[in-house]
Coordinates of C-alpha atoms and ligand atoms in Angstrom, one line a residue:
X11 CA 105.9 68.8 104.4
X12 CA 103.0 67.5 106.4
X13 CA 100.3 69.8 104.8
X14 CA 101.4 70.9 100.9
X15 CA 99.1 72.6 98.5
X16 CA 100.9 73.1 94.8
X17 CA 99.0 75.9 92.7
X18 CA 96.1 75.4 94.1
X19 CA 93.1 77.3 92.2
X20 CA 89.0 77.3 93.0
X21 CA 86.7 79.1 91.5
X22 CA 83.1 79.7 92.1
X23 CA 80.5 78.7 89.0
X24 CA 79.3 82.6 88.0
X25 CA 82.7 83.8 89.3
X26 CA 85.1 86.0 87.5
X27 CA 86.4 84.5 84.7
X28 CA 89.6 86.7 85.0
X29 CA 89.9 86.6 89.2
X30 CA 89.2 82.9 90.7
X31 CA 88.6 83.1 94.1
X32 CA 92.0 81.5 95.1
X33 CA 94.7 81.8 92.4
X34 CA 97.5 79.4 92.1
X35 CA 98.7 79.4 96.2
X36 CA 101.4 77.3 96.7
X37 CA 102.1 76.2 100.8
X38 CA 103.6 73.6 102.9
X39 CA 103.1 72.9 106.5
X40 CA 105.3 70.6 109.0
X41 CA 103.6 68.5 110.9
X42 CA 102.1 70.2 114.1
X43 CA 102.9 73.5 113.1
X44 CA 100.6 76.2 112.8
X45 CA 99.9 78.5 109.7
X46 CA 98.0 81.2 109.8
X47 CA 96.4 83.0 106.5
X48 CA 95.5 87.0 106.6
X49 CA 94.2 89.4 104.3
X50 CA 91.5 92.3 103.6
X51 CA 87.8 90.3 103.5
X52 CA 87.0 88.8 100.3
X53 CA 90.9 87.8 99.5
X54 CA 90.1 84.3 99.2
X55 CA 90.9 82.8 102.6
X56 CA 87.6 80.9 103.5
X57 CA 87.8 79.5 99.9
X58 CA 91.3 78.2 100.6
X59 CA 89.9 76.5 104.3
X60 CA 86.6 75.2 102.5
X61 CA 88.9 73.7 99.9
X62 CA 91.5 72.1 102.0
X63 CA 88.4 70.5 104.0
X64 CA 87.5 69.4 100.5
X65 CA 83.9 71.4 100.5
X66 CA 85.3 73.4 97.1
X67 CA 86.6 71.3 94.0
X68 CA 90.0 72.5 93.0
X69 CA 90.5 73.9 89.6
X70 CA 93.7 73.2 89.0
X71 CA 96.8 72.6 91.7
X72 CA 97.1 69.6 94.4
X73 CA 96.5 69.4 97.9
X74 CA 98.6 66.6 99.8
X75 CA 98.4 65.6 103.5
X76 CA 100.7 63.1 104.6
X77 CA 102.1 61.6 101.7
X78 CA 97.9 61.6 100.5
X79 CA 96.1 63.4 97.6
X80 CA 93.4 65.3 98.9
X81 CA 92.4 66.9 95.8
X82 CA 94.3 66.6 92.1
X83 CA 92.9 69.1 89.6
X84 CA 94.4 67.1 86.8
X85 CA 93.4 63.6 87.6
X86 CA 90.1 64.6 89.5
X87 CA 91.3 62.6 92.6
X88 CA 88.8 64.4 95.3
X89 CA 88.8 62.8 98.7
X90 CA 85.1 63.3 100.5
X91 CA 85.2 65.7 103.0
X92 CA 84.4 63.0 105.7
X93 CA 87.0 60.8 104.8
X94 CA 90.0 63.5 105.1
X95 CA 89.9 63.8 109.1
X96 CA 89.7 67.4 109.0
X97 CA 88.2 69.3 111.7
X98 CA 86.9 72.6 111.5
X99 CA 86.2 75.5 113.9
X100 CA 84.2 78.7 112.8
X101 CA 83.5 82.1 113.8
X102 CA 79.7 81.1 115.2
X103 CA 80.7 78.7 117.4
X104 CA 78.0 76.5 115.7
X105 CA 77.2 74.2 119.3
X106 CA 73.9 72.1 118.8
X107 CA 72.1 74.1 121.9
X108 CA 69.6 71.5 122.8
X109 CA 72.8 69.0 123.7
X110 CA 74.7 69.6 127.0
X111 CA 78.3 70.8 126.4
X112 CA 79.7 66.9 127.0
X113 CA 76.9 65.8 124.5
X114 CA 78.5 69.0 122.3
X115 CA 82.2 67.3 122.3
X116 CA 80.6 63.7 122.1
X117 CA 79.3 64.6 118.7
X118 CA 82.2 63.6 116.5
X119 CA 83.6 60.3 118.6
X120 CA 79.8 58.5 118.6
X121 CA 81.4 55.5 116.9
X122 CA 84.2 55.3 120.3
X123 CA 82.5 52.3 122.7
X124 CA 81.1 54.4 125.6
X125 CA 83.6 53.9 127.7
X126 CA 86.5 55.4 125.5
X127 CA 84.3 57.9 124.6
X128 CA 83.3 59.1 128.0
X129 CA 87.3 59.1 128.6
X130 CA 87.9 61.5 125.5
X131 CA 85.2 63.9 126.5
X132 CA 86.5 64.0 129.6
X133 CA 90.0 64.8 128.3
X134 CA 89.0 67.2 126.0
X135 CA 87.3 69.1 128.7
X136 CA 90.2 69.1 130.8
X137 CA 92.6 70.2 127.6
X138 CA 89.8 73.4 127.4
X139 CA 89.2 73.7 131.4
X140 CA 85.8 73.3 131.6
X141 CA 85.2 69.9 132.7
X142 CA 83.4 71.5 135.3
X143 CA 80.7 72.3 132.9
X144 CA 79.8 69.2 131.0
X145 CA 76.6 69.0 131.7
X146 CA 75.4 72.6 131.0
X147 CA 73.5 73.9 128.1
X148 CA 75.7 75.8 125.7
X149 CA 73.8 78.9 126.3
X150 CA 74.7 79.0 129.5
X151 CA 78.3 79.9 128.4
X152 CA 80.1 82.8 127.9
X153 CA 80.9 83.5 124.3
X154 CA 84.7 82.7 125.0
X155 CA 83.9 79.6 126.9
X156 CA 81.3 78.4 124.2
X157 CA 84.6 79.0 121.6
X158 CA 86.4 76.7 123.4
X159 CA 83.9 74.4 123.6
X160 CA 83.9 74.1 119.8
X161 CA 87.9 73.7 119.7
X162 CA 87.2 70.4 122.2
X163 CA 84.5 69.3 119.9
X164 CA 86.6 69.6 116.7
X165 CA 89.4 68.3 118.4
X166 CA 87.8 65.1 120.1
X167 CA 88.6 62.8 116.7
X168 CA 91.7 63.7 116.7
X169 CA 91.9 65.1 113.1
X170 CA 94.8 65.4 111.2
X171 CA 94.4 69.1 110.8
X172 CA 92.5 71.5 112.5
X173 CA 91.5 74.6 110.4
X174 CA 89.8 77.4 112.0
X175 CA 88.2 80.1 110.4
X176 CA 87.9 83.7 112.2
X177 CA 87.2 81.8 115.3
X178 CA 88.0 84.7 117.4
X179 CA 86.0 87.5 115.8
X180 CA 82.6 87.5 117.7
X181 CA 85.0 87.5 121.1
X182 CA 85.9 91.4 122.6
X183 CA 89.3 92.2 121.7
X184 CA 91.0 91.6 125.9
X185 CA 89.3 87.8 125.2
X186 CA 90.4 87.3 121.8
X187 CA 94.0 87.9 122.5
X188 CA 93.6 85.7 125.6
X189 CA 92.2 82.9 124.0
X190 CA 94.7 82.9 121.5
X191 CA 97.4 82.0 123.4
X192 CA 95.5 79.4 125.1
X193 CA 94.5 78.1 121.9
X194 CA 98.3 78.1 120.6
X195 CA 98.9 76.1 123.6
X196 CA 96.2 73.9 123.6
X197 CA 96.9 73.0 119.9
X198 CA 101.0 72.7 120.3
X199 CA 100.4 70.2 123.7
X200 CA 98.1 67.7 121.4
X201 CA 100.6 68.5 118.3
X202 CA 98.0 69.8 115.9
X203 CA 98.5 71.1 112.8
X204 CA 96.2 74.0 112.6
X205 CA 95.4 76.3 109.5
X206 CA 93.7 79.3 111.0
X207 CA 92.2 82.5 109.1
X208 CA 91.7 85.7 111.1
X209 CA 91.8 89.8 109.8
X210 CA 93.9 90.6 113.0
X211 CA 97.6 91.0 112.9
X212 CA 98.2 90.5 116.5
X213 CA 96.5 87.4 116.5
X214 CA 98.6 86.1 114.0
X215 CA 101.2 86.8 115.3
X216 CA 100.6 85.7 118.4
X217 CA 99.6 82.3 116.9
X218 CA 101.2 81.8 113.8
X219 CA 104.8 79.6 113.0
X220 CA 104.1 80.4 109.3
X221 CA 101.7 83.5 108.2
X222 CA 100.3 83.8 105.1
X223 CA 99.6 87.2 103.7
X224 CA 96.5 87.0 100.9
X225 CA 95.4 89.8 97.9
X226 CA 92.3 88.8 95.4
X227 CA 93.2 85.3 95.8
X228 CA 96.8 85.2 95.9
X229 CA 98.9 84.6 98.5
X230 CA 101.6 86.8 98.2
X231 CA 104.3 85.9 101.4
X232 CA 104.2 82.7 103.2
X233 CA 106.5 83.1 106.0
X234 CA 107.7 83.6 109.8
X235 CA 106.5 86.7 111.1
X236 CA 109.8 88.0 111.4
X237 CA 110.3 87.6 107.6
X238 CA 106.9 89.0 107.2
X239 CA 107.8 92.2 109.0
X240 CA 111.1 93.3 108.1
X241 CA 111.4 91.4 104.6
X242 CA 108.2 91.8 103.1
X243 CA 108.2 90.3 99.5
X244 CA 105.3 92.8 97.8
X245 CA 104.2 96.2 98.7
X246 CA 101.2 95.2 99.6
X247 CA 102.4 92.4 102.6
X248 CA 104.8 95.7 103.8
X249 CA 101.8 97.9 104.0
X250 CA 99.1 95.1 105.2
X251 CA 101.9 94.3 108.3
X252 CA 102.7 97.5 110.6
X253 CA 102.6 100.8 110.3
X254 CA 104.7 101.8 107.5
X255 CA 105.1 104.6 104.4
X256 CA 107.2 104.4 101.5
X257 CA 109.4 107.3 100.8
X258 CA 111.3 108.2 97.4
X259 CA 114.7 106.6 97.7
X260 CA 117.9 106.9 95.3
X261 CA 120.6 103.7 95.3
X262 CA 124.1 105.3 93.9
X263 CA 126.6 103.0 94.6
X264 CA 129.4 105.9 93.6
X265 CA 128.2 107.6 96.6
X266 CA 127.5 105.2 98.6
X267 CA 131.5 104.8 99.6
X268 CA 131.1 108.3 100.7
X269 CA 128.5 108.9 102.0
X270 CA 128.4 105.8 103.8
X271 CA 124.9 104.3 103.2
X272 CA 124.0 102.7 100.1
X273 CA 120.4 103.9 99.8
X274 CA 119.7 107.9 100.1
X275 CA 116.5 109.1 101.1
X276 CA 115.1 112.7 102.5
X277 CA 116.4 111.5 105.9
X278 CA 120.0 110.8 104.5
X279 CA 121.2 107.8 104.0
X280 CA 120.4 104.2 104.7
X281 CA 123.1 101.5 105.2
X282 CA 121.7 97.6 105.4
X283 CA 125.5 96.2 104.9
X284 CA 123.8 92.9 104.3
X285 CA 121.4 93.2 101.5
X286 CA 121.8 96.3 100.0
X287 CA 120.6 96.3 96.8
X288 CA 122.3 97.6 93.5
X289 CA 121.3 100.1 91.5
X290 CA 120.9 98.3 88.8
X291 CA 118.3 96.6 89.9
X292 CA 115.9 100.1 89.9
X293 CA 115.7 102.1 86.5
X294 CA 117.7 105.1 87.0
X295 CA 119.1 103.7 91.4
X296 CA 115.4 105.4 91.9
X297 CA 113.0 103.3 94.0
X298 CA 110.9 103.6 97.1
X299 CA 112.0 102.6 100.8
X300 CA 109.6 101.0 103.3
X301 CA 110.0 103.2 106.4
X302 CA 108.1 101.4 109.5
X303 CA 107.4 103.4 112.5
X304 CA 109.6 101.8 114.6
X305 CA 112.5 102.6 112.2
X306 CA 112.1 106.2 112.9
X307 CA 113.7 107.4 116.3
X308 CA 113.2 110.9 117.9
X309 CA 116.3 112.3 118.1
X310 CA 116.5 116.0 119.7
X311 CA 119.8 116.0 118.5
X312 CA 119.3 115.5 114.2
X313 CA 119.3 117.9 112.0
X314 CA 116.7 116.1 110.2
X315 CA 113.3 118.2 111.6
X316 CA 109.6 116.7 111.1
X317 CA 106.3 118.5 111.9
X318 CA 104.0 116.5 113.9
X319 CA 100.8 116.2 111.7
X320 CA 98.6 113.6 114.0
X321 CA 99.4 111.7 117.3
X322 CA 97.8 108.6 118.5
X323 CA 98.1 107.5 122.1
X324 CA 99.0 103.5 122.0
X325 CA 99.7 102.9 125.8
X326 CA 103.6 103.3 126.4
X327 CA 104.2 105.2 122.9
X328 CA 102.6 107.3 121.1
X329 CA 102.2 107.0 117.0
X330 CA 103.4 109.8 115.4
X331 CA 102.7 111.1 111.5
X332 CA 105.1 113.2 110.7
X333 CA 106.0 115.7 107.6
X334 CA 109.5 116.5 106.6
X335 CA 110.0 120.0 105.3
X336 CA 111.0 118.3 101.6
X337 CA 107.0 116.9 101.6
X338 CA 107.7 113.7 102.6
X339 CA 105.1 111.5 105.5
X340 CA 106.7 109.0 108.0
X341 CA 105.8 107.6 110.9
X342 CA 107.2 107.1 114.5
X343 CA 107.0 105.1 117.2
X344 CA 107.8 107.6 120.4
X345 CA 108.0 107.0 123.8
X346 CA 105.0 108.4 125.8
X347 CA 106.7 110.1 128.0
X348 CA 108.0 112.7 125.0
X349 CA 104.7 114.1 124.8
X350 CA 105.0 116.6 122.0
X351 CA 102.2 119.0 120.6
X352 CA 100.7 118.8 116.9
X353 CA 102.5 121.7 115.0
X354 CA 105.7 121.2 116.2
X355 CA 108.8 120.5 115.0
X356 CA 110.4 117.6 116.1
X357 CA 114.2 115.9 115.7
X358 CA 114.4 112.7 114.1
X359 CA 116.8 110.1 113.1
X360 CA 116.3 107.1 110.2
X361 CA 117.5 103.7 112.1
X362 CA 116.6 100.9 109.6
X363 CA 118.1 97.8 110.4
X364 CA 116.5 96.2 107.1
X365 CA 116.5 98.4 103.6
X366 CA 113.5 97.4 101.8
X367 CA 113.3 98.8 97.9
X368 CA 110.3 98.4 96.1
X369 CA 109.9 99.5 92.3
X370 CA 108.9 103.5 92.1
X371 CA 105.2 103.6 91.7
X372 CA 103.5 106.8 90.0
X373 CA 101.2 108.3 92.9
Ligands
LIG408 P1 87.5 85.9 102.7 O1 87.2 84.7 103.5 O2 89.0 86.2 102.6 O3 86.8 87.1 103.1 P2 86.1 84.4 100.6 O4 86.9 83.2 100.4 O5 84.9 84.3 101.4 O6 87.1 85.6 101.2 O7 85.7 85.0 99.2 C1 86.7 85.1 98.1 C2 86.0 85.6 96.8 O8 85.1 84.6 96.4 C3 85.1 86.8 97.0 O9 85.2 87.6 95.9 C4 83.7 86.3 97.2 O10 82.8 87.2 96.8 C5 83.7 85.1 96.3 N1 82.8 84.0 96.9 C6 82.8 83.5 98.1 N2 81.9 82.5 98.2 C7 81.3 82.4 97.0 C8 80.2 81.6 96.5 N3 79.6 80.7 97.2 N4 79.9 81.8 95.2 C9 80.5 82.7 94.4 N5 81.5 83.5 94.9 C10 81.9 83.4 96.1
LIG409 MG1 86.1 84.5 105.3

């Protein structure tokens, strides 16, 4: 791994003795790939960026880049911040405003002979398009352009890793999603390895190789967002990613043979022939299923009815919430053009291509 933190722990002096900001996260990352880190606000992810950039001392764990330590808990090895190569791209964009935007990327490369650096601005306002507006005053930017701005500046060094921190979030949403794509390109044509933070799903997946889901400190998944999404490792990662509910399930492997599913839940049964798990594993075969939205298919035709509780229009589907007659919520994912009322009962159908069991938590 290009990037590897082992157990990496910081806490803040005052802090909880019990709950360190950032407890024990263990990640690798290949050279230019991207990772992204999410989670609810105070979970620890700035900590984690401020301590890779080596502007938090780690207490305990390793951080290694390139065959370097960074930081070593243990043996106190702590790299200066300067000296790591790290560039770093915030929420406020942070541009000095009396310099002109080619002054702005200039900033980091003033030890380049003129010439070279001149060359470098240049390049990095081409890699952000807006060479045109070099010699403008950063105000004089919209806040997308000024964003991208401070992703040439960072970049201009050439760092060995870029981390970005929620440098999306001041942007309206139609512009965020934009410029996150753009900035996915912009960092995979230079070959950056990037650690970003952001609260937005969509913009990690839209950006991420490897997301990182984070609780009070913890990071609880590390993974592709495919993984993320239809393996989740905790309950929490399957209800921080989609829309989801968990419904009382019962694994009976006796029955399973007949009824041909392994897992049976107030929809009937669920079959995932791949990774179905035993009954053993769950005190009693009773556990709880994650049913996402989009594993729940109107079907006119099933015998299994639902009661639409709430609706929310999404563009070409609508979100249902639903309520089975035995008590239980799900959600669904339905087509717009079925545009049923609130109050009525609809058919629906369980199609889970993944089983996920979680432990039976008392409500
Ligand atoms: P996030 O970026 O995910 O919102 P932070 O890394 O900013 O989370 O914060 C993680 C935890 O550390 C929070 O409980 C926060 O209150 C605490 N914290 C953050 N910065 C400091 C600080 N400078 N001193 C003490 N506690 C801090
Ligand atoms: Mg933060």
């Amino acid at each position: 791994m290009y990037l590897s933190l082992e157990s990496v722990g910081v806490r803040y002096a005052g802090g909880r003795a019990d709950h360190p900001a950032v407890d024990a996260v263990s990640l690798g990352l290949a050279a230019g790939q991207i990772g992204v880190l999410i989670g609810p606000s105070g979970c620890g992810k700035t900590t984690l960026l401020r301590a890779v950039a080596g502007l938090e001392p780690l207490s305990s764990g390793r951080i290694r880049m390139d065959g370097q330590v960074l930081g070593d808990a243990e043996s106190g090895v702590q790299v200066l911040p300067e000296n790591r190569r790290i560039g770093m791209v915030f929420q406020d964009y942070a541009l000095f405003p009396h310099l002109s935007v080619a002054d702005n990327v200039a900033f980091g490369v003033q030890d380049l002979p003129r010439p070279e650096r001149s060359a470098r601005v240049q390049q990095m306002l081409d890699l952000v398009g807006l060479s045109h507006a070099a010699k403008r005053a950063p105000h004089q930017l919209s806040g997308g352009q000024q964003q991208r701005i401070a992703l040439a500046r960072a970049l201009a060094p050439q760092p060995r890793l870029l981390l970005l921190d929620e440098p999306f979030s001041n942007l309206d949403v139609d512009l965020r999603e934009r410029l996150a794509h753009e900035v996915r390109g912009i960092l995979n044509d230079t070959g950056t390895t990037a650690l970003f933070v952001t609260h937005d799903q969509l913009e990690a997946f839209a950006l991420g190789d490897v997301i990182g889901v984070m609780q009070r400190g913890r990071l609880e998944q590390w993974d592709d967002a495919y993984a993320l999404y239809h393996r989740p490792a905790t309950r929490f990662v399957a209800q921080f990613i989609g829309h989801g509910v968990f419904t009382p399930a019962h694994i009976d492997r006796a029955a399973a043979a007949d009824l041909g599913g392994c897992v049976q839940t107030a929809l009937g049964a669920l079959e995932d022939l791949q990774e179905c798990p035993l009954p053993e594993a769950y005190p009693g075969g009773d556990c709880d299923v994650l049913l996402r939205a989009d594993d729940i298919v109107h079907d006119d035709a099933s015998p299994v009815k639902a009661r639409i509780e709430r609706k929310a229009f999404r563009g070409s589907e609508f979100l249902y919430t639903l309520r089975l007659a035995s008590g239980e919520q799900v959600l669904a994912h339905v087509p717009s053009h079925h545009d049923h009322q609130v109050g009525e009962w609809i058919g629906i159908r369980a199609e889970v291509d993944h089983v996920v069991t979680f432990a039976r938590e008392s409500t």
